[in-house]
PDB file of C-alpha atoms in Angstrom:
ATOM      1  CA  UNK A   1     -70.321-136.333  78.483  1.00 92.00           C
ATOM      2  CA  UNK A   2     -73.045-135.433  75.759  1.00 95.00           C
ATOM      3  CA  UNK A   3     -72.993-131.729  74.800  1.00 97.00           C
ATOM      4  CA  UNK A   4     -74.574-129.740  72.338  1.00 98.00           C
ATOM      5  CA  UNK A   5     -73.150-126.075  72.020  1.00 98.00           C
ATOM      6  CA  UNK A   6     -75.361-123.667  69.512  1.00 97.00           C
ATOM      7  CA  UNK A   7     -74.094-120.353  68.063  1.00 97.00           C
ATOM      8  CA  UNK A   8     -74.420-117.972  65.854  1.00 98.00           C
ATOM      9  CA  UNK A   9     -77.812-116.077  67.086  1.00 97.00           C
ATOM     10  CA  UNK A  10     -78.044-112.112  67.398  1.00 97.00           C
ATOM     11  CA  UNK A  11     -79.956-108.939  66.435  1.00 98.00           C
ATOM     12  CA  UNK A  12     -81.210-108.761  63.319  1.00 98.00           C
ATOM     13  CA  UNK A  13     -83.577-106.412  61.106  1.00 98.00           C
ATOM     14  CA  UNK A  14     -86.388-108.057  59.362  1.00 98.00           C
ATOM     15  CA  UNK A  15     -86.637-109.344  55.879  1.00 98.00           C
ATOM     16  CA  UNK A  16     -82.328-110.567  57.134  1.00 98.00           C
ATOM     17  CA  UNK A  17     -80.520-114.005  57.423  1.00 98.00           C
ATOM     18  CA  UNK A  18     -78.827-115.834  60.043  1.00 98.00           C
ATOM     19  CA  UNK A  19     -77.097-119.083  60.513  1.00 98.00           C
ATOM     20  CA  UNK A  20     -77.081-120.815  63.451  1.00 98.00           C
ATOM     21  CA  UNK A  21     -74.585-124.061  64.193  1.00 98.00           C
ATOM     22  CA  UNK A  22     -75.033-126.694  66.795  1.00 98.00           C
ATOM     23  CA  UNK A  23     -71.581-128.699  67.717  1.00 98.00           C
ATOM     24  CA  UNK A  24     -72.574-131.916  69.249  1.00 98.00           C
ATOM     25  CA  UNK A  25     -69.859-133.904  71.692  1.00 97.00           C
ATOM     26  CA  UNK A  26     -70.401-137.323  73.254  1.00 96.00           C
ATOM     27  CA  UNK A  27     -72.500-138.879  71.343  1.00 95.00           C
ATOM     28  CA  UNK A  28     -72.435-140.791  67.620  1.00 95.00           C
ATOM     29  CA  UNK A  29     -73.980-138.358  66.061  1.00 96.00           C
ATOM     30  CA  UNK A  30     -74.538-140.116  62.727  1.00 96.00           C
ATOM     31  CA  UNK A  31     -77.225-141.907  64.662  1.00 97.00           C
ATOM     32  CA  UNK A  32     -78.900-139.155  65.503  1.00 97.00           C
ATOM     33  CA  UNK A  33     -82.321-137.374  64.452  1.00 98.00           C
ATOM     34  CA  UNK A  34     -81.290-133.619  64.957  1.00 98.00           C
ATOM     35  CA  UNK A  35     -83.675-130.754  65.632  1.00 98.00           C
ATOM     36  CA  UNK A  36     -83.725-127.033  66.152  1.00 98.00           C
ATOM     37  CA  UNK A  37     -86.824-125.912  68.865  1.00 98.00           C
ATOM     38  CA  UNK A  38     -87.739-122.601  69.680  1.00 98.00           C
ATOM     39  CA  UNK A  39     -89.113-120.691  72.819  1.00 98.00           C
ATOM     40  CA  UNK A  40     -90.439-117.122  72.758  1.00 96.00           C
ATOM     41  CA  UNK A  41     -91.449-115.391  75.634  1.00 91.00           C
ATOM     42  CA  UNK A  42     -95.073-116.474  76.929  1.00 94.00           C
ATOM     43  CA  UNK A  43     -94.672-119.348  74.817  1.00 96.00           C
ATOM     44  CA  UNK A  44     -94.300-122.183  74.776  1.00 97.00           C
ATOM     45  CA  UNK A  45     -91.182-124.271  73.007  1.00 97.00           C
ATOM     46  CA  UNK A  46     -91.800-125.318  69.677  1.00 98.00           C
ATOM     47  CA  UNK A  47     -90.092-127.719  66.675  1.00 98.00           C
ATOM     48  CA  UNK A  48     -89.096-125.242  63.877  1.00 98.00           C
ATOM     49  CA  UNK A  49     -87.354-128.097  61.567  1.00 98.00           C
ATOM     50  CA  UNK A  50     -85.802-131.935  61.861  1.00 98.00           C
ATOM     51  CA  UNK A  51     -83.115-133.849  60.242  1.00 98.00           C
ATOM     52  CA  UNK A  52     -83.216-137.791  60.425  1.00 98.00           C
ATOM     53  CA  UNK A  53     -80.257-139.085  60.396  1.00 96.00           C
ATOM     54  CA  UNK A  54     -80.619-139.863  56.711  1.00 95.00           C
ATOM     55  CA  UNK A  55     -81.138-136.786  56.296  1.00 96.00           C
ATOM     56  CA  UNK A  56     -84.872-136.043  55.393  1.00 98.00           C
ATOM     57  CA  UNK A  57     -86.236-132.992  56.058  1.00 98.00           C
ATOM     58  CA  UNK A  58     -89.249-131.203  57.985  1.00 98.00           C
ATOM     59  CA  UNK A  59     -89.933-127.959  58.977  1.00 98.00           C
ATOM     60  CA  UNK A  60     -92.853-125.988  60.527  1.00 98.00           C
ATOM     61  CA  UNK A  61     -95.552-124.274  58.544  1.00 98.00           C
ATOM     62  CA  UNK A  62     -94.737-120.915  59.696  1.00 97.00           C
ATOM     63  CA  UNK A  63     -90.786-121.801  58.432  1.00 98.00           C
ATOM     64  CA  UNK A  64     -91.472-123.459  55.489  1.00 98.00           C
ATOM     65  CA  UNK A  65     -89.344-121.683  52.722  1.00 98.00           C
ATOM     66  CA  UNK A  66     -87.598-119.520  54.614  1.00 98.00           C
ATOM     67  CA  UNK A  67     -85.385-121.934  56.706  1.00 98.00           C
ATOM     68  CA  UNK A  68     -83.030-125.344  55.998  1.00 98.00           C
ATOM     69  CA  UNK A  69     -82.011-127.300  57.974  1.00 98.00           C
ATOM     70  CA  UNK A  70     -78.386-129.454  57.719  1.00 98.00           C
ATOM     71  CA  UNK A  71     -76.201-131.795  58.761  1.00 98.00           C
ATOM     72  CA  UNK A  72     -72.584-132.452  58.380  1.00 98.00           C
ATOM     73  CA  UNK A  73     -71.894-136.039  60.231  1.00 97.00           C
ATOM     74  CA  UNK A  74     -67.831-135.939  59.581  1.00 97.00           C
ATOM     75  CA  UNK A  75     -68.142-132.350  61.702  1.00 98.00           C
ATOM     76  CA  UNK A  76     -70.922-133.746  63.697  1.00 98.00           C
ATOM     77  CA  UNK A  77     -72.461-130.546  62.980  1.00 98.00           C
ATOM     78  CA  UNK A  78     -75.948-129.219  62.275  1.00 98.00           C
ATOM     79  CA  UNK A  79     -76.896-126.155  61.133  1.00 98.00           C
ATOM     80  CA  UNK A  80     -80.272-123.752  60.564  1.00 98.00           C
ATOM     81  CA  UNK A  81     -79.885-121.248  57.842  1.00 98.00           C
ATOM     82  CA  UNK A  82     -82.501-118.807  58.311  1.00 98.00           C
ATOM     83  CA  UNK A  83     -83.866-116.231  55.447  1.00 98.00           C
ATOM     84  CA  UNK A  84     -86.076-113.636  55.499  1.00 98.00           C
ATOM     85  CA  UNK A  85     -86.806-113.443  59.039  1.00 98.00           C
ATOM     86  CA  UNK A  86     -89.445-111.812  60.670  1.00 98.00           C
ATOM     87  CA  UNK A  87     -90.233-110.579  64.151  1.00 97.00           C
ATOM     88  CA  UNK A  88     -91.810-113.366  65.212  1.00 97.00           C
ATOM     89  CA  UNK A  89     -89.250-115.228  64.608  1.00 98.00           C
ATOM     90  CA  UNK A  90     -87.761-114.167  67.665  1.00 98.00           C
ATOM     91  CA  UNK A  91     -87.005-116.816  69.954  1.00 98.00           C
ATOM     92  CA  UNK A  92     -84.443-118.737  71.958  1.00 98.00           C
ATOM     93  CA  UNK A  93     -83.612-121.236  69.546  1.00 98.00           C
ATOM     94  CA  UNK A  94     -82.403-124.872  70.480  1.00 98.00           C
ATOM     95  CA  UNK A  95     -80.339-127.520  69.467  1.00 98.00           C
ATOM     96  CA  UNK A  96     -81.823-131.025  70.158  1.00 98.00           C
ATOM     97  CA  UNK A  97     -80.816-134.610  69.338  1.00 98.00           C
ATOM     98  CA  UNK A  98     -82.916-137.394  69.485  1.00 96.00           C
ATOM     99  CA  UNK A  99     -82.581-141.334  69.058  1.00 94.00           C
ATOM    100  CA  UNK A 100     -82.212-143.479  72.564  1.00 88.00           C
ATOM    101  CA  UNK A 101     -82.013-140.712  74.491  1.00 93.00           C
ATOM    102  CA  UNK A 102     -82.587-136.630  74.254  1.00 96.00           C
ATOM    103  CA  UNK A 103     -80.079-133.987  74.784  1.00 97.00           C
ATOM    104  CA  UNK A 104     -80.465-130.233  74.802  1.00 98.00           C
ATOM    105  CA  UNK A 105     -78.259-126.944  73.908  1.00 97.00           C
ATOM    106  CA  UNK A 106     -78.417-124.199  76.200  1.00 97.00           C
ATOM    107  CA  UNK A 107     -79.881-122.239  73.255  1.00 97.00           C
ATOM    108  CA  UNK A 108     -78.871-119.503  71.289  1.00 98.00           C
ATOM    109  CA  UNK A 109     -80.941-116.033  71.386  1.00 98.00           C
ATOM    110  CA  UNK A 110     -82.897-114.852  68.330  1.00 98.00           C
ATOM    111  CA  UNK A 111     -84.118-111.448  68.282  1.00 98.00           C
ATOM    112  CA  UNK A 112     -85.610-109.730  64.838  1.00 98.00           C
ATOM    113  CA  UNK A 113     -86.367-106.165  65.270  1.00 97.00           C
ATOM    114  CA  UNK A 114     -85.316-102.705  62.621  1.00 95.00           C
TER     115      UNK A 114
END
C-alpha cells in the first residue's frame, strides 16, 4: 500500500521559514520524480518545485529563491525548506510522486499571517 504522509506545516508570520517532510511507503522511491503542489482557497492546485529522481531541480517563478527542494532516497524522504514566506504562500501543500503511476499526500496546511 503506497502512502505518502507530509508534515511539518503551521502558522507562521511573514518574512519566516518552515520545513515540510513527505515520508513515502510502498513504493521504490529511488525511482521516483517527487513533487510538492499547492492549493489555496479559490484556487486552483499548483506545482511549487520537482525533484527527478536524479535529483535535478525546478521550482515555480513565484518560489524561486526562497524554497529547495530535497531528497533523501536511504530515508525515502523528501523535503521543502521554505524561506521568507509570504502570505500568499498560504496553501495546502502536497506531497506527490510521479513515475508509472501518481500518488498523493493528504497535504499539510500552510498558513502565513503576523
Amino acid at each position: 500500500q503506497v502512502e505518502l504522509v507530509e508534515s511539518g506545516g503551521g502558522l507562521v508570520q511573514p518574512g519566516r521559514s518552515l520545513r515540510l517532510s513527505c515520508a513515502a511507503s510502498g513504493i521504490r522511491f529511488s525511482l521516483y520524480a517527487m513533487n510538492w503542489y499547492r492549493q489555496a482557497p479559490g484556487k486552483q492546485r499548483e506545482v511549487v518545485a520537482a525533484i527527478t529522481s536524479g535529483g535535478r531541480t525546478n521550482y515555480a517563478d513565484s518560489v524561486k529563491g526562497r524554497f529547495t527542494i530535497s531528497r533523501d532516497n536511504a530515508k525515502d524522504m523528501v523535503y521543502l525548506q521554505m524561506n521568507s514566506l509570504k502570505p500568499e504562500d498560504t496553501a495546502v501543500y502536497y506531497c506527490n510522486a510521479e513515475w508509472e503511476s501518481k500518488y498523493w499526500g493528504q497535504g499539510t496546511q500552510v498558513t502565513v499571517s503576523s
